[in-house]
Tab-separated table of C-alpha atoms and ligand atoms in Angstrom:
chain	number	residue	atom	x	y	z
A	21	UNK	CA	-16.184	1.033	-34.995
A	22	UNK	CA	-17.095	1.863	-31.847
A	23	UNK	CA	-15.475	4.849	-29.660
A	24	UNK	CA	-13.313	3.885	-26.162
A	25	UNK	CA	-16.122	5.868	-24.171
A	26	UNK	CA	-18.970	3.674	-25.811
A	27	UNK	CA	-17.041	0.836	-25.281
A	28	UNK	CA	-16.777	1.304	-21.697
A	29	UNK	CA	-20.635	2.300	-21.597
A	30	UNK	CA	-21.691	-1.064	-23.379
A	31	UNK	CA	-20.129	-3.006	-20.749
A	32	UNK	CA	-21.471	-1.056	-17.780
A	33	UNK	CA	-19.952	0.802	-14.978
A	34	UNK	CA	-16.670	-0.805	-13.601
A	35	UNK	CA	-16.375	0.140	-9.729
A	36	UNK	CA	-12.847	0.295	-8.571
A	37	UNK	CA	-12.284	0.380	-4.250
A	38	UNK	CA	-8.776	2.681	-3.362
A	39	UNK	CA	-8.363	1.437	-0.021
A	40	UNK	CA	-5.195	1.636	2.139
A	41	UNK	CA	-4.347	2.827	5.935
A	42	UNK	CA	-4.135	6.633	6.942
A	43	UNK	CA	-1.791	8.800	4.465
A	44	UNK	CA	-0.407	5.406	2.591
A	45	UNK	CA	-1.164	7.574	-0.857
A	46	UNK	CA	-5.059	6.596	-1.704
A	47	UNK	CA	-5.941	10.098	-3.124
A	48	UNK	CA	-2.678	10.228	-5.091
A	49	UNK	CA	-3.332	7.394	-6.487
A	50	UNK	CA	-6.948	8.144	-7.194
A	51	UNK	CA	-5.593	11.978	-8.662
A	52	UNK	CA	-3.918	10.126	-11.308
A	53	UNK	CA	-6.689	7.154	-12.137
A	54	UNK	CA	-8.672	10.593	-12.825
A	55	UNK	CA	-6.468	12.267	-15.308
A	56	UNK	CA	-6.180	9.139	-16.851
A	57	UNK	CA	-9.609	9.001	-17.577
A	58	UNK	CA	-10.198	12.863	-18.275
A	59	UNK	CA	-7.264	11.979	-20.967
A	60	UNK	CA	-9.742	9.586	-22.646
A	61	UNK	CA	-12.406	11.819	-22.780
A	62	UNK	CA	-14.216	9.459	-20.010
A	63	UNK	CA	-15.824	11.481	-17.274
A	64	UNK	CA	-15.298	9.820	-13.994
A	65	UNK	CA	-17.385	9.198	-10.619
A	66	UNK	CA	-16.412	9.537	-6.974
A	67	UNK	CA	-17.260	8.883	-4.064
A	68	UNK	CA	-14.722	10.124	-0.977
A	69	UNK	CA	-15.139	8.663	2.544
A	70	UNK	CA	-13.040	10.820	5.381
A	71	UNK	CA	-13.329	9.919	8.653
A	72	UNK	CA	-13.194	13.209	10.071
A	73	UNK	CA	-15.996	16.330	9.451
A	74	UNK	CA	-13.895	17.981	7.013
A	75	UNK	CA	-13.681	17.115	3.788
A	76	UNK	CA	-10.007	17.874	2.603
A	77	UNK	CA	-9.570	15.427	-0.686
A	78	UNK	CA	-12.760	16.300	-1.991
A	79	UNK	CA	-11.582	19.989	-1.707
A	80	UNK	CA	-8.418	19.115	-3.211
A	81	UNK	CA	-10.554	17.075	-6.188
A	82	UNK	CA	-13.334	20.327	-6.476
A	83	UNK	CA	-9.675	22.396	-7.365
A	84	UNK	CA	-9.163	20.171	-10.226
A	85	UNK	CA	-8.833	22.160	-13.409
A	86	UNK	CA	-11.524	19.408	-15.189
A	87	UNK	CA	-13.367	19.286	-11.545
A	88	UNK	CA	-16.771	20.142	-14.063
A	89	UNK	CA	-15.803	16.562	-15.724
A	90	UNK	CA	-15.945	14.460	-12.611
A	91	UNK	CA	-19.245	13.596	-10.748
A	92	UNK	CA	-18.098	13.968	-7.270
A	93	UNK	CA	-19.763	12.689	-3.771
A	94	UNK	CA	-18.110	12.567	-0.359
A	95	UNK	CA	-19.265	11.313	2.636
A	96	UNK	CA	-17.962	12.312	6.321
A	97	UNK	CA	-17.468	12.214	9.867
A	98	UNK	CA	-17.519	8.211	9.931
A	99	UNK	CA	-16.598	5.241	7.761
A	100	UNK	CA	-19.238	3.807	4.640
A	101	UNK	CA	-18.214	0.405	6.045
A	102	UNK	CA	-20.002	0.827	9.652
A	103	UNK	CA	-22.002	3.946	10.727
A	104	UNK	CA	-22.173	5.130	7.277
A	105	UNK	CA	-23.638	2.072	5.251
A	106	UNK	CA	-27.024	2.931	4.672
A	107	UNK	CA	-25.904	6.507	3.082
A	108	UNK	CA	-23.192	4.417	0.920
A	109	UNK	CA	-25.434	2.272	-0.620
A	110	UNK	CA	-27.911	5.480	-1.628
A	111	UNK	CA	-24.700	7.613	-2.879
A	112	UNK	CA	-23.143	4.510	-4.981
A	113	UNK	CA	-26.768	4.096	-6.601
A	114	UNK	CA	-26.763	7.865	-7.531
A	115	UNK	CA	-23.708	8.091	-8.557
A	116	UNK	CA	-23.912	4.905	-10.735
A	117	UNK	CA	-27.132	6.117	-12.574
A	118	UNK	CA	-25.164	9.510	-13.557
A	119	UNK	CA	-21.662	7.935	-14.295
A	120	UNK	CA	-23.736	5.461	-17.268
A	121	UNK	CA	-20.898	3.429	-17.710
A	122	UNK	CA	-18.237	5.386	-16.894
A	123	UNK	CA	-16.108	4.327	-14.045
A	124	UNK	CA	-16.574	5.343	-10.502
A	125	UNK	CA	-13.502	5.343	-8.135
A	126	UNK	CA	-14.608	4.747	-4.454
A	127	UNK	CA	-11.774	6.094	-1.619
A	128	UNK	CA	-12.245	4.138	1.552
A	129	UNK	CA	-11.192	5.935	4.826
A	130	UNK	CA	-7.654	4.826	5.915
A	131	UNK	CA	-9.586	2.923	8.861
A	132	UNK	CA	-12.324	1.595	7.002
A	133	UNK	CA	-12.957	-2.712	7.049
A	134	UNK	CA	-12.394	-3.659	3.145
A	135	UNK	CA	-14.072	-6.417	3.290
A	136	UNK	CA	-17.008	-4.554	4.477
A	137	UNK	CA	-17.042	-2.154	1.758
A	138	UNK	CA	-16.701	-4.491	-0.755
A	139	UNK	CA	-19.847	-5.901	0.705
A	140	UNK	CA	-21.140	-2.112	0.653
A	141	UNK	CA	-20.566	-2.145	-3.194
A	142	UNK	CA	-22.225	-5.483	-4.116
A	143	UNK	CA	-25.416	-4.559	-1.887
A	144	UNK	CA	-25.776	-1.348	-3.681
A	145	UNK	CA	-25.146	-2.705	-6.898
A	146	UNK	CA	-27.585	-5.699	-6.772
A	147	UNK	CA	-30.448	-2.875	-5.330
A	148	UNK	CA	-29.365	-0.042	-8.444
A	149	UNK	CA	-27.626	-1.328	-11.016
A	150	UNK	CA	-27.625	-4.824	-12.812
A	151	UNK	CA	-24.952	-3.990	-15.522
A	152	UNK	CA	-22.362	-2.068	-13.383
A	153	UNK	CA	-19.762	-4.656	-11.392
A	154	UNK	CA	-16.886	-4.065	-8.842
A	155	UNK	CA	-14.389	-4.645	-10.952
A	156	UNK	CA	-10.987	-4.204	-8.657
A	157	UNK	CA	-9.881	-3.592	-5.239
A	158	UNK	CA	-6.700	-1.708	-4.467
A	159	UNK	CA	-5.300	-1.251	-1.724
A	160	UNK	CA	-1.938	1.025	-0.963
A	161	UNK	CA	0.414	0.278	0.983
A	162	UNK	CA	2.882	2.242	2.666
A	163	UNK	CA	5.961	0.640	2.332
A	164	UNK	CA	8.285	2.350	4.770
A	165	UNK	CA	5.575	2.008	7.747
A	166	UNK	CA	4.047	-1.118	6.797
A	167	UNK	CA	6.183	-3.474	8.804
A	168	UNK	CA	5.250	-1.506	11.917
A	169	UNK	CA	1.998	-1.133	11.229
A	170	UNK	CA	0.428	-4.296	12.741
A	171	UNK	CA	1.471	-2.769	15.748
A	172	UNK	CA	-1.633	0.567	15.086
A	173	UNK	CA	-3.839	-1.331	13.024
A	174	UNK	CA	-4.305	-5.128	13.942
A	175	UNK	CA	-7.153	-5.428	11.063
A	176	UNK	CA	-4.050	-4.752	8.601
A	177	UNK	CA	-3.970	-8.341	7.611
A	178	UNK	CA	-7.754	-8.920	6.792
A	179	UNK	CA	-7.759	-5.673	5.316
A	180	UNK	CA	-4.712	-6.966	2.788
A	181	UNK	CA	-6.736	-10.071	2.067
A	182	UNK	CA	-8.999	-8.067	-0.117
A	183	UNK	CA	-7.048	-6.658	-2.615
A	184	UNK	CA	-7.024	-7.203	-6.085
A	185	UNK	CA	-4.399	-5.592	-6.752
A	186	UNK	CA	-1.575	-3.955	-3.916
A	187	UNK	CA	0.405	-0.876	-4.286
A	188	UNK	CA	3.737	-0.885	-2.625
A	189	UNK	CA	4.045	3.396	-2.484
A	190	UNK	CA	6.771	5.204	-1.048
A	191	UNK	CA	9.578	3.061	-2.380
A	192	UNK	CA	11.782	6.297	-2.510
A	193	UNK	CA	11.621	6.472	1.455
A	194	UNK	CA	13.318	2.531	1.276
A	195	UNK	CA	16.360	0.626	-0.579
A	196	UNK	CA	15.531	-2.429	-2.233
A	197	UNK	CA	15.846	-4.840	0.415
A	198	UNK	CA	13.283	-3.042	2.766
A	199	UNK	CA	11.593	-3.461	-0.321
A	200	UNK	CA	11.587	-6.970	-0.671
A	201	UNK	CA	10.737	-7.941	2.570
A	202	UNK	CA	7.532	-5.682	2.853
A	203	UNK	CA	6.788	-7.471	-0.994
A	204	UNK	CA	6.964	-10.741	0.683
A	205	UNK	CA	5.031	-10.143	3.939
A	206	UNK	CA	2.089	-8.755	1.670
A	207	UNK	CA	2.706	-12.179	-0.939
A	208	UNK	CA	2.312	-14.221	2.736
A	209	UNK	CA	-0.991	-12.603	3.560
A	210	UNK	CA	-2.422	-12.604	-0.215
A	211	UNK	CA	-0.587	-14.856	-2.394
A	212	UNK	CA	-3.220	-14.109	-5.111
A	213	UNK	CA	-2.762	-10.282	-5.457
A	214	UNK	CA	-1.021	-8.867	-8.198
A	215	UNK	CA	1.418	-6.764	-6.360
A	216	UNK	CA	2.935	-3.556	-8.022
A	217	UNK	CA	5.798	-0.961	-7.286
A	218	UNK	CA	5.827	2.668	-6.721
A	219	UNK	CA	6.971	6.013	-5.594
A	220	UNK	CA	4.179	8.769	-5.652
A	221	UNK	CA	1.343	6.225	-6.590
A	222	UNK	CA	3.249	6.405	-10.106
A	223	UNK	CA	1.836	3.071	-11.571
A	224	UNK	CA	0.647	1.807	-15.289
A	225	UNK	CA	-3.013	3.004	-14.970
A	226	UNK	CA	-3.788	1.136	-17.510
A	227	UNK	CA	-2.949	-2.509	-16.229
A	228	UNK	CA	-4.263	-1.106	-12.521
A	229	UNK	CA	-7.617	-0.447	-14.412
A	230	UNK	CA	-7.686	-3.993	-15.678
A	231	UNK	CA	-10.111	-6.413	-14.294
A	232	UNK	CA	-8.101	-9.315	-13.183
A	233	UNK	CA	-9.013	-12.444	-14.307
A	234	UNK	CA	-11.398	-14.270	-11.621
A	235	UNK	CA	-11.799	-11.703	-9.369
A	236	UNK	CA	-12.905	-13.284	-5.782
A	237	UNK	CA	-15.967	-11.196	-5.039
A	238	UNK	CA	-14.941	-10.757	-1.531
A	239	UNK	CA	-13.305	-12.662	1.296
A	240	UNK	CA	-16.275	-12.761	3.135
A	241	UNK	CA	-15.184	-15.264	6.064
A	242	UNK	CA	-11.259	-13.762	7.261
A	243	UNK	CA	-9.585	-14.649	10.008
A	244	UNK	CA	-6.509	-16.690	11.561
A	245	UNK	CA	-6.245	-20.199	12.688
A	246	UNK	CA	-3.983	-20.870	15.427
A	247	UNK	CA	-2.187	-24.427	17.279
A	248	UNK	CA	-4.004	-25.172	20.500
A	249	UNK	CA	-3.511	-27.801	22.689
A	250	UNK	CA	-3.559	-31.675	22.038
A	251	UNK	CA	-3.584	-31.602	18.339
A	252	UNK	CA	-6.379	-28.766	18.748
A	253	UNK	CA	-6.708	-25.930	16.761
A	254	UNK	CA	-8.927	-22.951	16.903
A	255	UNK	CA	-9.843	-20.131	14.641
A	256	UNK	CA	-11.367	-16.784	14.554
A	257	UNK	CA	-13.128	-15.308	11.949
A	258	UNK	CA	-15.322	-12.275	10.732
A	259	UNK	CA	-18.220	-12.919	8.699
A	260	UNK	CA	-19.101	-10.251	6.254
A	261	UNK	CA	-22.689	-11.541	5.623
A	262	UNK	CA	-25.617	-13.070	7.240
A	263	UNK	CA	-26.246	-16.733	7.737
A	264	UNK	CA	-28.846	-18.929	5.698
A	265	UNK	CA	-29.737	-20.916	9.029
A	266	UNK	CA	-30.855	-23.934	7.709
A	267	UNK	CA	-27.801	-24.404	5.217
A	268	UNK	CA	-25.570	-23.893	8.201
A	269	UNK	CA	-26.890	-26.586	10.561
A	270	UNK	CA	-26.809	-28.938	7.364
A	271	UNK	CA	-22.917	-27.910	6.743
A	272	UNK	CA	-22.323	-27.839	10.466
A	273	UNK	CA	-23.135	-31.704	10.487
A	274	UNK	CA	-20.885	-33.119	8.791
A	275	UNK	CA	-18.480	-31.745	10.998
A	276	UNK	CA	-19.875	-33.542	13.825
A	277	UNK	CA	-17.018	-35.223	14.920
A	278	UNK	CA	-13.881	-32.240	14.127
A	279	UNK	CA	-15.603	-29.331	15.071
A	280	UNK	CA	-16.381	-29.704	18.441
A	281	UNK	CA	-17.168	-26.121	19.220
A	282	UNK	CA	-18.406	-23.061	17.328
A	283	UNK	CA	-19.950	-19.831	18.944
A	284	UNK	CA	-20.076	-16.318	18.357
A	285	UNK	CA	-22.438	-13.305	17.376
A	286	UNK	CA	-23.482	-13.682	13.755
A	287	UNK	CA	-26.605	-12.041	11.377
A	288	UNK	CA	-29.200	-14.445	10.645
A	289	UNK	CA	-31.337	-14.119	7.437
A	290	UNK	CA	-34.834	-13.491	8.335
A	291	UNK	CA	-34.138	-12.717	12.133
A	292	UNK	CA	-33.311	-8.572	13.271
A	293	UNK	CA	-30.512	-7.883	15.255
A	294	UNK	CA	-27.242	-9.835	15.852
A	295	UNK	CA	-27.870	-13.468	16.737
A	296	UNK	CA	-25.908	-15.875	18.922
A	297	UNK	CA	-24.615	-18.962	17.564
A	298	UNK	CA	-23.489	-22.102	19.380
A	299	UNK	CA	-22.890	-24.958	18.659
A	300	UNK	CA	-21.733	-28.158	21.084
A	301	UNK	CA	-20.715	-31.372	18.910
A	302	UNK	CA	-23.596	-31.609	17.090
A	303	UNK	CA	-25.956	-29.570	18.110
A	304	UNK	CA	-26.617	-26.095	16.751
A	305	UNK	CA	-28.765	-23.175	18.555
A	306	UNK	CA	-29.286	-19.995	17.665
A	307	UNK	CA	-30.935	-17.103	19.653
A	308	UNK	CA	-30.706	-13.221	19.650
A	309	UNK	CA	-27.155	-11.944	21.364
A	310	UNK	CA	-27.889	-10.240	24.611
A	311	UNK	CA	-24.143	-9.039	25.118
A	312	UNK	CA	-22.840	-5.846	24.393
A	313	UNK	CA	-23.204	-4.129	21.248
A	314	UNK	CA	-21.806	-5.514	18.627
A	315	UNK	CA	-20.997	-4.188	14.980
A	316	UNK	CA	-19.004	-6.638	13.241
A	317	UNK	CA	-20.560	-10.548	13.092
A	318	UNK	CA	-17.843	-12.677	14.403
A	319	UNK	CA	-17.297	-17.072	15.356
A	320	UNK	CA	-14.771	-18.998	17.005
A	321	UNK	CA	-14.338	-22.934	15.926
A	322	UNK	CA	-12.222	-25.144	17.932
A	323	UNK	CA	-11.404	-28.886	15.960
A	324	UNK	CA	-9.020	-31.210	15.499
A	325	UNK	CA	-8.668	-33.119	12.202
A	326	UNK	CA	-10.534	-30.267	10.149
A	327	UNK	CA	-9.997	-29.468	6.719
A	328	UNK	CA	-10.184	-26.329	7.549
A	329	UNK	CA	-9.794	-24.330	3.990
A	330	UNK	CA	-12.669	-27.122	3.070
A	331	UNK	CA	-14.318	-26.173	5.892
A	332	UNK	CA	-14.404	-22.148	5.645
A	333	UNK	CA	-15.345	-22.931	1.885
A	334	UNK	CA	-18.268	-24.396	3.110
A	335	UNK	CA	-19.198	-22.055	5.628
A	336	UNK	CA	-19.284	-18.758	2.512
A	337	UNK	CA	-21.905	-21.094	0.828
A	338	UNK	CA	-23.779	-20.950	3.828
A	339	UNK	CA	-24.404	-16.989	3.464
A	340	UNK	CA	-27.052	-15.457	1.859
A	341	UNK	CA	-25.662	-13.132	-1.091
A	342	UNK	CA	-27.709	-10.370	-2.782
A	343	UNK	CA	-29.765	-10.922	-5.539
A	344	UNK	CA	-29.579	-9.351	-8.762
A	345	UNK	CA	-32.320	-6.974	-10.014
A	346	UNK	CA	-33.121	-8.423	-13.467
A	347	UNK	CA	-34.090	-6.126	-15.777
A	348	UNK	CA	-36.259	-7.945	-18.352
A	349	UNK	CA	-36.886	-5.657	-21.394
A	350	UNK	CA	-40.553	-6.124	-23.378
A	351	UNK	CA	-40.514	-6.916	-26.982
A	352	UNK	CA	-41.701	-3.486	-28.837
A	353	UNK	CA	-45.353	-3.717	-29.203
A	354	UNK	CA	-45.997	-7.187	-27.421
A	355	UNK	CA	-47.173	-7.458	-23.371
A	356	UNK	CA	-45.206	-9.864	-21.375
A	357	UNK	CA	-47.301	-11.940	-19.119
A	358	UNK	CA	-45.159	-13.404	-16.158
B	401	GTP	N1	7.805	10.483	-0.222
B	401	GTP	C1	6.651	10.074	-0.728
B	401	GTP	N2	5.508	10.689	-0.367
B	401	GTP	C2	4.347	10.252	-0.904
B	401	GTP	C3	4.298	9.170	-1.809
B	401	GTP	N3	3.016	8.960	-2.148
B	401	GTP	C4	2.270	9.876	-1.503
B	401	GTP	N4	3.086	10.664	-0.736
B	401	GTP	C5	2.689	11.762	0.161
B	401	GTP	O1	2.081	11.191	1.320
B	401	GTP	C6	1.067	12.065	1.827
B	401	GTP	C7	-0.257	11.301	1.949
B	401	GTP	O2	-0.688	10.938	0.634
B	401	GTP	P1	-2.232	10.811	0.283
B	401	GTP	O3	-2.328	10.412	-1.141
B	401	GTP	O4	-2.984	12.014	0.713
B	401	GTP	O5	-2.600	9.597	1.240
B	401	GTP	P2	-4.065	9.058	1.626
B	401	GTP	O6	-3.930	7.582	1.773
B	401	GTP	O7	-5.063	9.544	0.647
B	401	GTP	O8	-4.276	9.760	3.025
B	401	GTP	P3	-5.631	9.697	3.931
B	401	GTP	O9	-6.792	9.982	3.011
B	401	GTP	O10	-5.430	10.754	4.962
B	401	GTP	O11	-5.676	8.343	4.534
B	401	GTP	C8	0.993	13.228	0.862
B	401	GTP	O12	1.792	14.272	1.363
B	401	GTP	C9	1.617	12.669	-0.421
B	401	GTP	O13	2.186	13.667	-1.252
B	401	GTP	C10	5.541	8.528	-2.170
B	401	GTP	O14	5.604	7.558	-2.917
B	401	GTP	N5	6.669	9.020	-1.577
């Protein structure tokens, strides 16, 4: 029979996200993920993102007693979902190739865009490593602070949307029906998540290592959709990948007649830079953006009528999503003509 480490080798490396605003418990979390791991006699990968120049939870990780047992990789002084993104890719593929099959565990800053990372993960993984998969995202939450926090972090909300799995930590700090009400804000914002309980991270590894059934890669379109006037209503959304233009002007027309305005800055497949989009009842142009530097792709619709969970469906197929690198093994002794 085989051994829990092959077993976890055969199926190729699972990649777990801890994400989670500033000091909500992400590395006490991930401290435990790795003892539970080190327990099985599975050597774990990391990969630590801190926003500032100094490095403090990878200094806390290189303390570890089994620190020799974990394959460890931090990057600093900005976040792997922005300025960082190129390196991110690079250090996931290296650490992928060394972890063979073991997990890696990948601690977002407490700033970072989820969504983005998640993209991060998938880009890397398409360019080094066909068998490993993101297998869970996690995000903490810290449950005393969290109803205030919309208040430091607006991106809170899209940043919730993400999870897999979310941790409500610190429940020592709260009573019970504190408790409940952050549980039900989080359940409004991602009714899908599997939401869990804890003081000092102190979960069931176990389940948290699970893959959940149907994972949604990403949400790669997020956003809010708000009343406007005369049975109007208009939405704003990130987009987390570029657009395949030709699907998009396709999609876009069959919304000739409820979407009566779209525009933003968007990526393009095929074209450099950020793009602007616009498009007037019916008609769709696209040239590059001229405005001030922009980062993060973004579109505002205005409609009335629109089926607008339909429509946002509609608008992910329109985005180009990495391909995987096949890797086709030769038959021993025979040359494979393509
Ligand atoms: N009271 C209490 N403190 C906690 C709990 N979980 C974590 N902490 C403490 O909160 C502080 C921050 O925890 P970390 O795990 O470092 O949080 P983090 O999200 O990794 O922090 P950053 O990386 O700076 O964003 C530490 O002092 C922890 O010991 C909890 O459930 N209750």
């Amino acid at each position: 029979m085989p051994t829990k480490a092959a077993q976890v080798r055969a199926s190729g490396s699972p990649v777990y996200v801890i994400a989670g605003f500033l000091g909500s418990g992400k590395t006490t979390l991930l401290k435990r993920a790795l003892a539970h791991e080190l327990e099985r006699g599975i050597k774990p990968a990391v990969l630590m993102n801190e926003f500032g120049e100094v490095d403090v939870d990878g200094a806390l990780l290189h303390d570890h007693p089994r620190s020799n047992d974990i394959e460890l990789q931090s990057l600093l002084s900005g976040c792997i979902c922005c300025d960082l993104s190129g390196a991110f890719t690079e250090k996931v593929g290296h650490l992928l190739k060394k972890t063979q099959g073991a997990p890696l565990f990948v601690e977002t800053t407490g700033l970072a865009d989820t969504g983005q990372v998640v993209v991060g993960i998938e880009k890397a993984l398409a360019q080094h490593s066909a068998r490993a998969r993101l297998a869970s995202v996690i995000v903490m939450v810290d449950a005393p602070r969290f109803l205030k926090l919309g208040a430091y972090w607006p991106a809170a909300d899209d940043h919730l949307k993400q999870a897999d799995t979310v941790v409500l930590n610190k429940l020592d700090q709260i009573d019970d029906r504190q408790a409940a009400l952050v549980e039900r804000r989080v359940r409004s914002v991602n009714p899908a998540a599997r939401i869990v309980r804890a003081i000092h991270a102190d979960v069931p590894i176990d389940r948290l290592l699970e893959r959940p059934a149907g994972r949604r890669v990403a949400q790669i379109v997020t956003g809010t959709i708000k009343e406007s006037t005369a049975g109007y209503r208009s939405g704003s959304f990130k987009i987390l990948r570029p657009f395949e233009p030709d699907r998009l002007g396709r999609w876009l027309r069959r919304y000739q007649r409820s979407v009566v305005r779209l525009k933003g800055y968007v990526r393009v497949q095929g074209r450099q830079g950020m793009q602007e989009v616009q498009w007037v009842m019916g008609s769709l142009s696209i040239a590059p953006y001229q405005g001030v530097k922009q980062s993060q792709a973004k579109i505002v619709v205005i409609g009335r009528r629109v089926a607008w969970q339909r429509f946002l469906e509609g608008l992910e197929r329109c985005l180009v999503w990495p391909r995987r690198r096949v890797v086709r093994r030769r038959p021993a002794g025979k040359r494979v003509s393509q």
